[in-house]
Coordinates of C-alpha atoms and ligand atoms in Angstrom, one line a residue:
M1221 CA -27.2 26.7 1.9
N1222 CA -24.5 29.2 3.0
A1223 CA -24.3 30.2 6.6
Q1224 CA -24.2 33.9 6.0
T1225 CA -24.8 34.9 9.6
S1226 CA -23.1 34.4 12.9
T1227 CA -23.7 31.1 14.7
A1228 CA -21.9 29.0 17.2
V1229 CA -21.5 25.4 18.3
R1230 CA -20.9 24.6 22.0
G1231 CA -19.6 21.3 23.5
H1232 CA -16.3 19.4 24.2
V1233 CA -14.1 20.9 21.6
V1234 CA -11.3 18.6 20.6
T1235 CA -8.9 19.3 17.7
V1236 CA -5.4 18.3 16.6
V1237 CA -3.4 21.3 15.3
G1238 CA -0.1 19.7 14.2
D1239 CA 1.5 16.4 13.2
P1240 CA 1.7 14.2 16.3
F1241 CA 4.1 11.8 14.6
L1242 CA 6.6 14.6 14.3
N1243 CA 5.8 16.7 17.4
G1244 CA 4.3 14.2 19.9
D1245 CA 0.7 14.0 20.9
E1246 CA 0.7 16.5 23.8
A1247 CA 2.1 19.3 21.7
V1248 CA -0.7 19.1 19.1
L1249 CA -3.9 18.2 21.0
V1250 CA -6.2 21.2 21.9
E1251 CA -9.3 20.6 24.0
H1252 CA -11.9 22.8 25.7
T1253 CA -14.1 20.7 27.9
D1254 CA -16.9 23.2 27.7
G1255 CA -15.9 25.0 24.6
I1256 CA -17.4 27.1 21.9
V1257 CA -16.7 27.6 18.2
V1258 CA -18.0 30.9 16.8
V1259 CA -18.6 31.1 13.1
E1260 CA -19.2 34.1 10.8
D1261 CA -20.0 33.6 7.1
G1262 CA -18.8 30.0 7.3
V1263 CA -15.4 30.8 8.9
I1264 CA -14.3 30.2 12.5
T1265 CA -13.9 33.6 14.2
A1266 CA -13.3 32.4 17.7
V1267 CA -12.7 29.2 19.6
G1268 CA -12.1 28.7 23.3
P1269 CA -13.6 28.0 26.7
Y1270 CA -17.3 29.0 26.8
A1271 CA -16.8 30.7 30.2
E1272 CA -14.1 32.9 28.7
L1273 CA -15.8 33.8 25.4
R1274 CA -19.3 34.1 26.7
S1275 CA -19.1 37.8 27.5
T1276 CA -17.8 38.6 24.0
L1277 CA -20.8 36.9 22.3
P1278 CA -23.7 39.0 20.9
A1279 CA -26.8 38.5 22.9
D1280 CA -28.8 37.2 19.9
L1281 CA -26.1 34.7 18.7
A1282 CA -27.6 31.4 17.9
V1283 CA -25.7 28.7 19.8
D1284 CA -26.2 25.0 19.1
H1285 CA -25.3 23.3 22.4
Y1286 CA -24.3 19.6 22.6
P1287 CA -23.6 19.0 26.3
G1288 CA -20.8 16.4 26.7
A1289 CA -20.5 15.7 23.0
I1290 CA -17.1 16.0 21.2
I1291 CA -16.9 18.7 18.6
S1292 CA -14.1 17.8 16.1
A1293 CA -13.0 19.2 12.7
G1294 CA -15.0 17.4 10.0
F1295 CA -13.4 14.2 8.7
V1296 CA -11.3 14.3 5.5
D1297 CA -11.4 11.3 3.2
T1298 CA -8.4 11.4 1.0
H1299 CA -9.4 8.5 -1.3
V1300 CA -12.9 7.5 -2.4
H1301 CA -14.8 6.5 -5.6
Y1302 CA -18.3 7.9 -5.5
V1303 CA -19.1 5.8 -8.6
Q1304 CA -18.4 2.6 -6.6
T1305 CA -21.1 3.3 -3.9
G1306 CA -23.2 0.6 -5.5
I1307 CA -20.6 -2.1 -5.4
I1308 CA -19.4 -2.1 -1.8
A1309 CA -19.0 -5.6 -0.5
A1310 CA -18.5 -7.4 -3.9
F1311 CA -17.4 -11.0 -3.0
G1312 CA -14.4 -13.0 -3.7
A1313 CA -11.8 -11.2 -5.8
Q1314 CA -8.5 -9.4 -5.4
L1315 CA -7.6 -6.1 -7.1
I1316 CA -7.4 -6.8 -10.8
D1317 CA -10.2 -9.4 -10.9
W1318 CA -12.3 -7.1 -8.7
L1319 CA -11.8 -4.3 -11.2
N1320 CA -12.8 -6.4 -14.2
E1321 CA -15.7 -8.3 -12.6
Y1322 CA -17.4 -5.5 -10.7
T1323 CA -15.9 -2.1 -11.0
F1324 CA -15.6 -1.7 -14.7
V1325 CA -19.1 -3.0 -15.1
E1326 CA -20.6 -0.6 -12.6
E1327 CA -18.7 2.5 -13.8
Q1328 CA -20.1 2.1 -17.3
R1329 CA -23.5 3.0 -15.9
F1330 CA -22.3 6.5 -15.2
A1331 CA -22.6 7.4 -18.9
D1332 CA -26.2 8.0 -17.8
R1333 CA -26.5 11.4 -16.1
A1334 CA -29.6 10.4 -14.2
H1335 CA -27.8 7.4 -12.7
A1336 CA -24.8 9.6 -11.8
D1337 CA -27.2 12.2 -10.1
R1338 CA -28.9 9.5 -8.0
V1339 CA -25.6 7.9 -6.8
A1340 CA -24.1 11.4 -6.1
R1341 CA -27.0 12.1 -3.8
V1342 CA -26.6 8.8 -1.9
F1343 CA -22.8 9.4 -1.8
F1344 CA -23.1 12.9 -0.3
D1345 CA -25.7 11.8 2.2
Q1346 CA -23.4 9.0 3.4
L1347 CA -20.4 11.4 3.7
L1348 CA -22.4 13.8 5.9
A1349 CA -24.0 11.0 8.0
N1350 CA -20.5 9.8 8.7
G1351 CA -19.1 13.3 9.6
T1352 CA -17.0 13.6 6.4
T1353 CA -16.9 17.1 5.1
T1354 CA -14.2 16.9 2.4
A1355 CA -13.3 14.0 0.1
L1356 CA -10.8 13.6 -2.7
T1357 CA -13.0 11.6 -5.1
F1358 CA -12.7 9.5 -8.3
C1359 CA -15.6 10.0 -10.6
A1360 CA -16.0 7.9 -13.8
V1361 CA -14.5 8.4 -17.2
Y1362 CA -17.6 10.3 -18.4
P1363 CA -17.6 14.1 -17.9
A1364 CA -21.3 13.9 -17.0
S1365 CA -20.3 11.8 -13.9
V1366 CA -18.1 14.7 -12.9
D1367 CA -20.8 17.3 -13.5
A1368 CA -23.2 15.3 -11.3
F1369 CA -20.6 15.1 -8.5
F1370 CA -19.8 18.9 -8.5
A1371 CA -23.4 19.9 -8.9
E1372 CA -24.2 18.0 -5.7
A1373 CA -21.1 19.3 -3.9
Q1374 CA -22.2 22.9 -4.7
R1375 CA -25.7 22.3 -3.6
R1376 CA -24.3 21.3 -0.2
N1377 CA -21.6 24.0 -0.2
M1378 CA -19.0 21.3 0.6
L1379 CA -15.3 21.6 -0.1
M1380 CA -15.0 18.6 -2.4
I1381 CA -12.4 17.5 -4.9
G1382 CA -13.0 15.2 -7.8
G1383 CA -12.0 14.4 -11.3
K1384 CA -12.8 12.5 -14.4
V1385 CA -10.9 9.1 -14.6
L1386 CA -8.4 8.9 -17.4
M1387 CA -8.0 5.5 -19.0
D1388 CA -6.8 4.8 -22.5
R1389 CA -6.0 1.0 -22.3
N1390 CA -6.6 -2.2 -20.5
A1391 CA -10.3 -1.6 -19.7
P1392 CA -13.6 -2.2 -21.6
A1393 CA -13.9 -0.1 -24.8
G1394 CA -16.9 1.8 -23.3
L1395 CA -14.6 3.1 -20.5
L1396 CA -11.7 4.2 -22.6
D1397 CA -10.7 7.7 -23.7
T1398 CA -7.5 8.7 -25.5
A1399 CA -4.6 10.8 -24.3
E1400 CA -5.9 13.7 -26.3
R1401 CA -9.6 13.3 -25.5
G1402 CA -8.8 12.8 -21.8
Y1403 CA -6.8 16.0 -21.7
D1404 CA -9.4 18.0 -23.5
E1405 CA -12.3 16.7 -21.4
S1406 CA -10.4 17.2 -18.2
K1407 CA -9.4 20.7 -19.2
A1408 CA -13.0 21.6 -19.9
L1409 CA -14.0 20.2 -16.5
I1410 CA -11.3 22.3 -14.8
E1411 CA -12.7 25.4 -16.5
R1412 CA -16.2 24.5 -15.4
W1413 CA -15.6 23.5 -11.8
H1414 CA -12.1 24.2 -10.4
E1415 CA -12.3 26.8 -7.7
V1416 CA -15.9 27.5 -8.4
G1417 CA -17.4 27.9 -4.9
R1418 CA -15.5 25.5 -2.7
S1419 CA -14.9 22.9 -5.4
R1420 CA -11.5 21.8 -6.6
Y1421 CA -10.5 19.6 -9.5
A1422 CA -8.2 16.6 -9.3
I1423 CA -6.5 15.3 -12.5
T1424 CA -7.2 11.6 -12.3
P1425 CA -5.2 9.0 -14.2
R1426 CA -6.7 5.8 -12.7
F1427 CA -3.4 3.9 -12.4
A1428 CA -0.4 3.1 -14.5
P1429 CA -1.9 -0.1 -16.1
T1430 CA -4.8 1.7 -17.6
S1431 CA -2.9 4.8 -19.0
S1432 CA -0.3 4.9 -21.7
E1433 CA 2.8 6.9 -21.1
A1434 CA 1.4 9.5 -23.5
Q1435 CA -1.7 9.9 -21.3
L1436 CA 0.3 10.2 -18.1
E1437 CA 2.4 12.9 -19.7
A1438 CA -0.7 14.7 -20.9
A1439 CA -2.0 14.6 -17.3
A1440 CA 1.2 16.1 -16.0
T1441 CA 1.1 18.8 -18.7
L1442 CA -2.5 19.7 -17.7
H1443 CA -1.4 19.9 -14.0
R1444 CA 1.5 22.2 -14.9
E1445 CA -1.0 24.4 -16.8
H1446 CA -3.4 24.4 -13.8
P1447 CA -1.0 24.2 -10.8
T1448 CA -3.7 24.7 -8.2
T1449 CA -5.4 21.5 -9.3
L1450 CA -4.6 18.2 -7.5
V1451 CA -3.5 14.9 -9.0
Q1452 CA -4.9 11.6 -7.7
T1453 CA -4.0 8.0 -8.7
H1454 CA -3.2 4.6 -7.2
V1455 CA 0.2 3.1 -6.5
S1456 CA 1.6 -0.2 -5.3
E1457 CA -1.6 -1.6 -3.8
N1458 CA -1.3 -5.3 -4.8
T1459 CA 1.7 -7.4 -5.7
G1460 CA 0.2 -8.7 -9.0
E1461 CA -0.5 -5.1 -10.0
I1462 CA 3.1 -4.2 -9.3
A1463 CA 4.4 -7.1 -11.5
W1464 CA 2.0 -6.0 -14.3
V1465 CA 3.3 -2.4 -14.2
R1466 CA 6.9 -3.7 -14.4
S1467 CA 5.9 -5.6 -17.6
L1468 CA 4.0 -2.6 -19.1
F1469 CA 6.8 -0.1 -18.3
P1470 CA 10.1 -2.2 -18.6
D1471 CA 12.2 0.9 -18.9
R1472 CA 11.1 2.4 -15.6
A1473 CA 12.9 1.7 -12.3
G1474 CA 9.6 0.7 -10.6
Y1475 CA 6.0 1.6 -10.2
L1476 CA 6.5 5.0 -8.6
D1477 CA 9.1 5.9 -11.3
V1478 CA 6.4 5.6 -13.9
Y1479 CA 4.6 8.6 -12.3
D1480 CA 7.9 10.3 -11.5
N1481 CA 9.1 10.0 -15.1
A1482 CA 5.8 11.4 -16.4
G1483 CA 6.1 14.4 -14.1
L1484 CA 3.2 13.6 -11.9
L1485 CA 4.8 13.7 -8.4
G1486 CA 4.8 16.7 -6.1
P1487 CA 2.7 18.6 -3.6
G1488 CA -0.9 18.2 -4.5
T1489 CA -0.5 14.6 -5.7
V1490 CA -2.2 12.0 -3.6
L1491 CA -1.3 8.3 -4.2
A1492 CA -3.8 5.8 -2.9
H1493 CA -2.5 2.8 -1.0
G1494 CA 1.3 2.6 -1.4
V1495 CA 1.1 -0.6 0.6
H1496 CA 4.2 -2.0 -1.1
L1497 CA 6.3 1.1 -1.7
T1498 CA 10.0 0.4 -1.3
A1499 CA 12.2 2.5 1.0
A1500 CA 13.6 4.3 -2.0
E1501 CA 10.1 5.0 -3.3
R1502 CA 9.0 6.4 0.1
I1503 CA 12.1 8.7 0.2
R1504 CA 11.1 9.9 -3.3
C1505 CA 7.5 10.6 -2.2
S1506 CA 8.9 12.5 0.8
E1507 CA 11.4 14.6 -1.1
T1508 CA 8.8 15.5 -3.8
G1509 CA 6.0 16.3 -1.3
T1510 CA 3.8 13.6 -2.7
A1511 CA 1.2 12.4 -0.2
V1512 CA -0.1 8.8 0.4
S1513 CA -3.7 7.9 1.3
H1514 CA -3.8 4.9 3.7
C1515 CA -7.0 2.9 3.0
P1516 CA -7.0 0.0 5.6
T1517 CA -10.6 -1.3 5.1
S1518 CA -9.9 -1.7 1.4
N1519 CA -6.5 -3.2 1.8
L1520 CA -8.0 -5.8 4.1
F1521 CA -11.1 -6.4 2.0
L1522 CA -9.1 -7.0 -1.2
G1523 CA -6.3 -8.8 0.6
S1524 CA -3.8 -6.3 -0.7
G1525 CA -1.5 -6.1 2.2
L1526 CA -0.6 -4.2 5.4
F1527 CA 0.4 -0.5 5.2
H1528 CA 3.3 0.3 7.6
I1529 CA 2.2 3.6 9.1
H1530 CA 5.2 3.8 11.4
Q1531 CA 7.6 3.3 8.5
A1532 CA 5.7 6.0 6.5
K1533 CA 5.7 8.6 9.2
S1534 CA 9.1 8.1 10.9
G1535 CA 12.8 8.5 10.1
R1536 CA 14.4 11.2 8.1
H1537 CA 11.9 11.1 5.2
P1538 CA 8.4 11.1 6.7
L1539 CA 5.5 11.1 4.3
T1540 CA 2.3 13.2 4.4
V1541 CA -0.4 10.6 5.0
G1542 CA -4.2 10.8 5.2
L1543 CA -6.8 8.2 5.6
G1544 CA -9.0 7.0 2.8
T1545 CA -12.2 4.9 2.8
D1546 CA -11.6 3.8 -0.8
I1547 CA -15.3 3.0 -1.3
G1548 CA -16.2 0.6 -3.0
A1549 CA -13.2 -1.6 -2.3
G1550 CA -13.3 -0.1 1.2
T1551 CA -16.1 -1.3 3.4
S1552 CA -17.3 1.8 5.3
F1553 CA -17.9 5.4 4.7
S1554 CA -16.9 6.1 8.3
L1555 CA -13.5 7.5 9.0
L1556 CA -14.1 6.2 12.6
S1557 CA -14.4 2.7 11.3
T1558 CA -11.4 3.4 9.1
M1559 CA -9.4 4.4 12.2
N1560 CA -10.5 1.1 13.8
E1561 CA -9.0 -0.9 10.9
A1562 CA -5.9 1.3 10.7
Y1563 CA -5.3 0.5 14.4
K1564 CA -5.5 -3.2 13.7
V1565 CA -3.3 -3.0 10.6
A1566 CA -0.7 -1.1 12.6
Q1567 CA -0.9 -3.8 15.3
M1568 CA -0.1 -6.4 12.6
T1569 CA 3.1 -4.3 11.9
Q1570 CA 3.9 -4.2 15.6
Y1571 CA 3.0 -0.5 16.0
P1572 CA 0.4 0.8 18.5
L1573 CA -1.3 3.6 16.7
D1574 CA -2.8 5.8 19.3
A1575 CA -6.0 7.8 19.1
I1576 CA -4.5 11.3 18.8
K1577 CA -2.6 10.1 15.7
M1578 CA -5.7 8.4 14.3
F1579 CA -7.8 11.6 14.7
Y1580 CA -4.9 13.5 13.2
L1581 CA -4.8 11.2 10.1
A1582 CA -8.6 11.6 9.7
T1583 CA -8.6 15.4 10.0
L1584 CA -5.5 17.6 9.7
G1585 CA -3.3 14.9 8.1
G1586 CA -5.9 14.5 5.4
A1587 CA -6.0 18.3 4.9
E1588 CA -2.2 18.4 4.7
A1589 CA -2.3 15.6 2.1
L1590 CA -4.7 17.6 0.0
G1591 CA -2.8 20.9 0.4
L1592 CA -5.8 22.4 2.2
A1593 CA -4.5 22.7 5.8
D1594 CA -4.9 26.5 5.6
R1595 CA -8.7 26.0 5.2
I1596 CA -9.8 22.8 6.9
G1597 CA -8.6 19.9 9.1
S1598 CA -8.7 21.6 12.5
I1599 CA -10.8 24.0 14.6
E1600 CA -8.7 27.2 14.4
V1601 CA -9.6 30.8 13.8
G1602 CA -9.7 31.6 10.1
K1603 CA -10.5 28.1 8.9
D1604 CA -13.8 27.0 7.4
A1605 CA -16.3 25.8 10.0
D1606 CA -16.6 22.2 8.8
L1607 CA -17.4 20.3 12.0
V1608 CA -18.6 16.9 13.3
V1609 CA -20.3 16.4 16.6
L1610 CA -19.6 13.0 18.2
D1611 CA -21.9 11.5 20.8
A1612 CA -19.6 9.3 22.9
A1613 CA -22.6 7.6 24.4
A1614 CA -24.4 6.9 21.2
T1615 CA -25.1 3.2 21.9
D1616 CA -25.9 1.3 25.0
L1617 CA -22.5 -0.4 24.9
L1618 CA -20.6 2.9 24.2
R1619 CA -22.5 4.5 27.1
F1620 CA -21.5 1.6 29.4
R1621 CA -17.9 1.7 28.2
Q1622 CA -17.7 5.4 29.0
E1623 CA -18.2 4.7 32.7
T1624 CA -14.6 3.3 32.8
V1625 CA -12.9 5.9 30.6
D1626 CA -10.7 8.3 32.5
S1627 CA -8.9 10.4 30.0
L1628 CA -9.7 12.2 26.7
E1629 CA -7.1 9.9 24.9
E1630 CA -8.9 6.8 26.2
Q1631 CA -12.3 8.3 25.2
L1632 CA -11.1 9.0 21.7
F1633 CA -9.5 5.5 21.4
V1634 CA -12.8 3.9 22.5
L1635 CA -14.6 6.0 19.9
S1636 CA -12.1 5.1 17.2
V1637 CA -12.6 1.4 17.8
M1638 CA -16.3 1.2 18.7
A1639 CA -17.9 4.1 16.9
D1640 CA -19.6 4.4 13.5
D1641 CA -22.2 6.6 11.9
R1642 CA -24.5 6.2 15.0
T1643 CA -21.9 8.2 16.9
V1644 CA -22.3 11.2 14.5
A1645 CA -24.9 13.4 16.2
A1646 CA -24.5 16.3 13.7
T1647 CA -22.3 17.5 10.9
Y1648 CA -21.8 21.2 10.0
V1649 CA -20.6 22.5 6.6
A1650 CA -19.2 26.0 6.6
G1651 CA -21.1 26.6 9.9
A1652 CA -24.4 25.4 8.6
L1653 CA -26.1 22.3 10.1
A1654 CA -25.9 19.8 7.2
H1655 CA -26.8 16.5 9.0
V1656 CA -28.6 15.6 12.2
R1657 CA -28.8 12.0 13.3
D1658 CA -32.1 10.4 12.4
G1659 CA -34.9 10.7 14.9
E1660 CA -33.1 13.2 17.1
R1661 CA -33.9 16.4 15.3
H1662 CA -36.4 17.5 17.9
D1663 CA -36.1 15.6 21.1
G1664 CA -32.9 13.6 21.3
A1665 CA -30.4 14.1 24.2
T1666 CA -27.7 15.2 21.8
A1667 CA -29.8 17.3 19.5
P1668 CA -28.6 20.9 19.9
T1669 CA -30.3 23.0 22.5
T1670 CA -29.9 26.7 22.5
R1671 CA -27.0 27.9 24.8
Ligands
GUN32 N1 -6.6 0.6 -8.7 C1 -7.0 1.1 -9.9 N2 -8.4 1.3 -9.9 C2 -8.7 1.0 -8.6 C3 -10.0 1.1 -7.9 O1 -11.0 1.5 -8.5 N3 -10.0 0.7 -6.6 C4 -8.9 0.3 -6.0 N4 -8.9 -0.1 -4.7 N5 -7.7 0.2 -6.6 C5 -7.6 0.6 -7.9
ZN33 ZN1 -9.2 3.6 -5.1

């Protein structure tokens, strides 16, 4: 499970080491056309051109060589529900009806540990097949669903973050806890899983409509008592939802103020969606260090609206933003497919979102949103060796399209628009090979060859 020895991955190393929205693309893009990433005990100890580093490498170092393939930091999914893996593509409803008709029905199945274990295995397989090495994840209301999640994360040595959903109203009785019980169960789960191996816990009030003020305050108290945990919830996804929050919390200035008043904003808090945040709410997120997860496939699927990435990332109060798949309202586990939809959503807001910025959002931007940029999100010495190997010629059409590509930026853009899990040749977790594309383990062109 753990890569306890030295190993290396060789190929076209491409990584984004800063925020291109703030610094410009050129300043943050690092590439080594024939590069190598050297790993010891799961941590990157050297990265650079193979020709330069070659003489420093031990003669017996195992090198997985992917000629021509892009080696990127593993993708970071800043918002996903593992317990909704079984309801992707549920027809015909927008947010609140979708929750009632599909989500709350499916999530009740997670009282059964065997069901949770089975879905967790499928979920983690899908993450790795899509090159995702870290995800901030909603479990269900049942502690057993959280145990299943972290047990699987530990088995795979992945840096994963998850938490028990808190809901004490406006959901079926079988899914409800109370402010006190939610606090107690979350606390016990923090003690069991937080910072055990690579796991981190996220305190998880579902969203304002399903938590009383007392529950939101208990969640904030728990976070203050365990300040290295994260907080995850949803905000301003759908206009009907926003109107409902106004009627449930008439004393609050708006949706974000419900969380602000409870003490839930700050670094380490990730708000999913934020499609309809007002200018004042965006400023409040920026000044408190609260991050937003942009989930374009979900926003399109549920008809929620168009997130304005340019608004979020520009001006005097830029936000920390990552990408989220939001499975099961989202329609793909692939952060590449998510980039594709993010590009189109940005086009609808008159902003051409380029590939460097999209790769940033899917890697380092996500890591920054999770407060984990010191560990993951880019290929730099000292960070964990969570890597994805992308085969830019994975399909006949991609191979054909590559013939007319003449810059790295263009190649990355083509990948972001056309690629999916077929493009993921391999995924490494802490330096260990964790996924190899089907059928290519032994003889495929992009299976690793030694040196
Ligand atoms: N808001 C509250 N719960 C959910 C959920 O499960 N999915 C989405 N997309 N939005 C939510
Ligand atoms: Zn969600």
